C-alpha positions as semicolon CSV with decimal commas, in nm:
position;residue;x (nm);y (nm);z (nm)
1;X;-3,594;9,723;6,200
2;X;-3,793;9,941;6,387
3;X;-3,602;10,275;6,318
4;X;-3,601;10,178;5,936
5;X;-4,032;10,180;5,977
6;X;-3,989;10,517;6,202
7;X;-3,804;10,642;5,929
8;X;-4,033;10,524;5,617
9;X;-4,330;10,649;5,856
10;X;-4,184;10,947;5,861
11;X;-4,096;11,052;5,513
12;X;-4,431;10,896;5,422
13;X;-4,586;11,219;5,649
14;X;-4,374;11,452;5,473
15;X;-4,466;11,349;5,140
16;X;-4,827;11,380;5,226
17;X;-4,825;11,688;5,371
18;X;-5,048;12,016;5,286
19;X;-4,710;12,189;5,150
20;X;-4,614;11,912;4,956
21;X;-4,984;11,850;4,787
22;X;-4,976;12,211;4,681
23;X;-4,623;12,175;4,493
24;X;-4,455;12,363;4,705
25;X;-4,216;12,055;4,829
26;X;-3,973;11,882;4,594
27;X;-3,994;11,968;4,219
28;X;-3,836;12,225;3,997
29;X;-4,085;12,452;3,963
30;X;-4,074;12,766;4,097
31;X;-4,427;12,910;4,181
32;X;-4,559;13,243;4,100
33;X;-4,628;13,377;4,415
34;X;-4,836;13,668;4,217
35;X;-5,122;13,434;4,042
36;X;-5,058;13,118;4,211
37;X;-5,120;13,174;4,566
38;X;-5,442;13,003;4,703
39;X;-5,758;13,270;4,735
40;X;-5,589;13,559;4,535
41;X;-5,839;13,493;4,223
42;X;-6,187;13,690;4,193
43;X;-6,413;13,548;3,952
44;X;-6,620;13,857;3,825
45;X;-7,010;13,885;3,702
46;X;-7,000;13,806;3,329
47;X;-6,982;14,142;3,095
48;X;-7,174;14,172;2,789
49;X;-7,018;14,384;2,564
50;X;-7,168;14,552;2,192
51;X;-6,973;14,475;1,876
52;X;-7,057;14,716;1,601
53;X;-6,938;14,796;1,279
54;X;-7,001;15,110;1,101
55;X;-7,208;15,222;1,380
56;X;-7,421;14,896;1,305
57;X;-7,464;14,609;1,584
58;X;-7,392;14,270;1,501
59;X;-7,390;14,084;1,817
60;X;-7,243;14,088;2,128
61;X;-6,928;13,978;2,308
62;X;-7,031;13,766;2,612
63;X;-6,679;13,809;2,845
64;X;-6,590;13,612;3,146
65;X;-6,379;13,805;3,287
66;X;-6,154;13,652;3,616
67;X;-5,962;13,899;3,836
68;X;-5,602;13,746;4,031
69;X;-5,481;13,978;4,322
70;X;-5,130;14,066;4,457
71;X;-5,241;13,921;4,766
72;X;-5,561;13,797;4,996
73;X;-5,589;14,180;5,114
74;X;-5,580;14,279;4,762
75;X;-5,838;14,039;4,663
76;X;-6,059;14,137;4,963
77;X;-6,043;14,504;4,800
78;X;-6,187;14,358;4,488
79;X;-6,446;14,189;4,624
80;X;-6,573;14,502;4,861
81;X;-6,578;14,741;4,563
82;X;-6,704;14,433;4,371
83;X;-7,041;14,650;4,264
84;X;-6,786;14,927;4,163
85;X;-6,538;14,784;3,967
86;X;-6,834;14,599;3,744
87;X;-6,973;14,938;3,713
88;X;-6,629;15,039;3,561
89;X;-6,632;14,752;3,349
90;X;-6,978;14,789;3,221
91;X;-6,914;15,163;3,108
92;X;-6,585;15,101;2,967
93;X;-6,695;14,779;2,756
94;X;-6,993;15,028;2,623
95;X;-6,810;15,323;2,592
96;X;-6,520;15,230;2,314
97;X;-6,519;14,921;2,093
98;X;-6,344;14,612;2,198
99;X;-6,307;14,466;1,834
100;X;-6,014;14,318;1,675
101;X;-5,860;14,510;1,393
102;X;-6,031;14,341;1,064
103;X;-6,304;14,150;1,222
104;X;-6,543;14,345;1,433
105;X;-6,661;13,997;1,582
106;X;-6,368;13,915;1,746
107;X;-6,239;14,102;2,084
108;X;-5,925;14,204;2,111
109;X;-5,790;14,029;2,386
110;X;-5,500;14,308;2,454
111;X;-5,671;14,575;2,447
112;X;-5,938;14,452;2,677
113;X;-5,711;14,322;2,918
114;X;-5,506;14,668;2,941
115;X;-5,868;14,884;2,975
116;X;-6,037;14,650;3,234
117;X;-5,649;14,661;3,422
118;X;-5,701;15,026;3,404
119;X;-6,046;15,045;3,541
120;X;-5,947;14,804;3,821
121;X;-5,663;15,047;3,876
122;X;-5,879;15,341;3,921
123;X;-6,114;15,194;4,126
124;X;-5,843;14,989;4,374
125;X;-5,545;15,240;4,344
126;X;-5,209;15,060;4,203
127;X;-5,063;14,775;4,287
128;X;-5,362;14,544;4,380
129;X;-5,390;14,340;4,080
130;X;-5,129;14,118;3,920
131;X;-5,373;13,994;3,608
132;X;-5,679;13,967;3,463
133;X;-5,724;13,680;3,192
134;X;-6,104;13,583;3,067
135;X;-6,233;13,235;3,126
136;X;-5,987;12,983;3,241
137;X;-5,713;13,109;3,014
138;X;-5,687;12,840;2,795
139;X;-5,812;12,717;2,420
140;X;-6,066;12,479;2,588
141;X;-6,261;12,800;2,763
142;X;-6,121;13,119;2,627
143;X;-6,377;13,281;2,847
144;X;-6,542;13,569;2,531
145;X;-6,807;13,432;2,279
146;X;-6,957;13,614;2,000
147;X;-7,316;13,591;1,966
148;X;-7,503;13,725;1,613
149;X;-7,817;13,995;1,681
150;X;-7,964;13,789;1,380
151;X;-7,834;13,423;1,386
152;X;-7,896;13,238;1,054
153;X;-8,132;13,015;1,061
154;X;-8,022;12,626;0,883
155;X;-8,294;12,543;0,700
156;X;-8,485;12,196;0,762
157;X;-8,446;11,923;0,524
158;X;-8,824;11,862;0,376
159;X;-8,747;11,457;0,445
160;X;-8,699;11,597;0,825
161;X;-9,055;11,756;0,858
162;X;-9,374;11,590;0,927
163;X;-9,598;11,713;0,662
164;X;-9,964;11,573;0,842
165;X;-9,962;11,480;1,253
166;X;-10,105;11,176;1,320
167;X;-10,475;11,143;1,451
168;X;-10,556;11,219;1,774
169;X;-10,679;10,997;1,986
170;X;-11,063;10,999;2,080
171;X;-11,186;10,851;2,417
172;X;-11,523;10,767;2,543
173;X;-11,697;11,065;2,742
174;X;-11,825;10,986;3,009
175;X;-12,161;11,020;3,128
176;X;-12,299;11,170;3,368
177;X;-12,560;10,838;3,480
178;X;-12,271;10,607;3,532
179;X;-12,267;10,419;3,883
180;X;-12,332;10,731;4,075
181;X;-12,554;10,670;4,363
């Protein structure tokens, strides 16, 4: 009886440990040691990028761009040269377009993913990043959001507005005689 409890104590430890909790015991799933490995992602300022047409601005792209390293050296690169890879970022964003083909409000997640890959390369020298993505990567946050120069404005039903204010109310000034002694 008591080496049965040993032995549920035991796997009980195993099954709770750090290795396990992270997925790396028991399952099918193969990690990716590239973007899954803890402290290897580098969340980076926010860009704001122009989007023109016809040498025209409409708005501008608002990019959250995240940065994953090849490993926790790699990502301690990034972070030293942090002020100089954003510089990269910045000039590259306002150098060329970023639009979509068709729509110049959308950004063209491709292309912007290859140039700010690029810049990181130049800045880091090769090897050093495995991806950069925008946001968290999914349809919930897709990390870019258009924003007009000149929203349009919804107009207010006329039911909605308050054509007078009501009174104000008036209260008794005081005096200066009151109960001063």
């Amino acid at each position: 009886m008591r080496r049965a409890l040993s032995l549920i104590t035991l796997v009980a430890a195993l099954m709770a440990s750090p290795a396990f909790a992270a997925g790396h015991g028991g399952g099918d799933a193969k990690p990716d040691k590239k973007t899954n490995d803890p402290g290897t992602k580098v969340d980076m300022p926010f860009l704001i990028a122009p989007m023109n047409k016809d040498g025209v601005l409409l708005g501008y792209a608002y990019i959250s761009p995240k940065v994953i390293g090849t490993s926790s050296s790699a990502v301690l690169a990034v972070r030293e040269k942090l002020a100089f890879v954003q510089d990269a970022f910045v000039r590259d964003v306002n150098a060329a377009p970023i639009s979509a083909p068709g729509d110049p409000t959308q950004v063209d997640r491709a292309l912007l993913t290859r140039r700010l890959t690029a810049d990181l390369q130049k800045v880091l020298g090769p090897g050093k990043v495995a991806k950069v993505y925008f946001g968290d990567d999914t349809a919930a946050d897709p990390g870019i959001q258009f924003s007009p120069l000149h929203p349009t404005q919804t107009p207010v039903p006329a039911a909605l507005v308050d054509e007078t204010a009501p009174p104000a109310e008036t209260k008794p000034a005081k005096t200066a005689d009151a109960t001063h002694h």
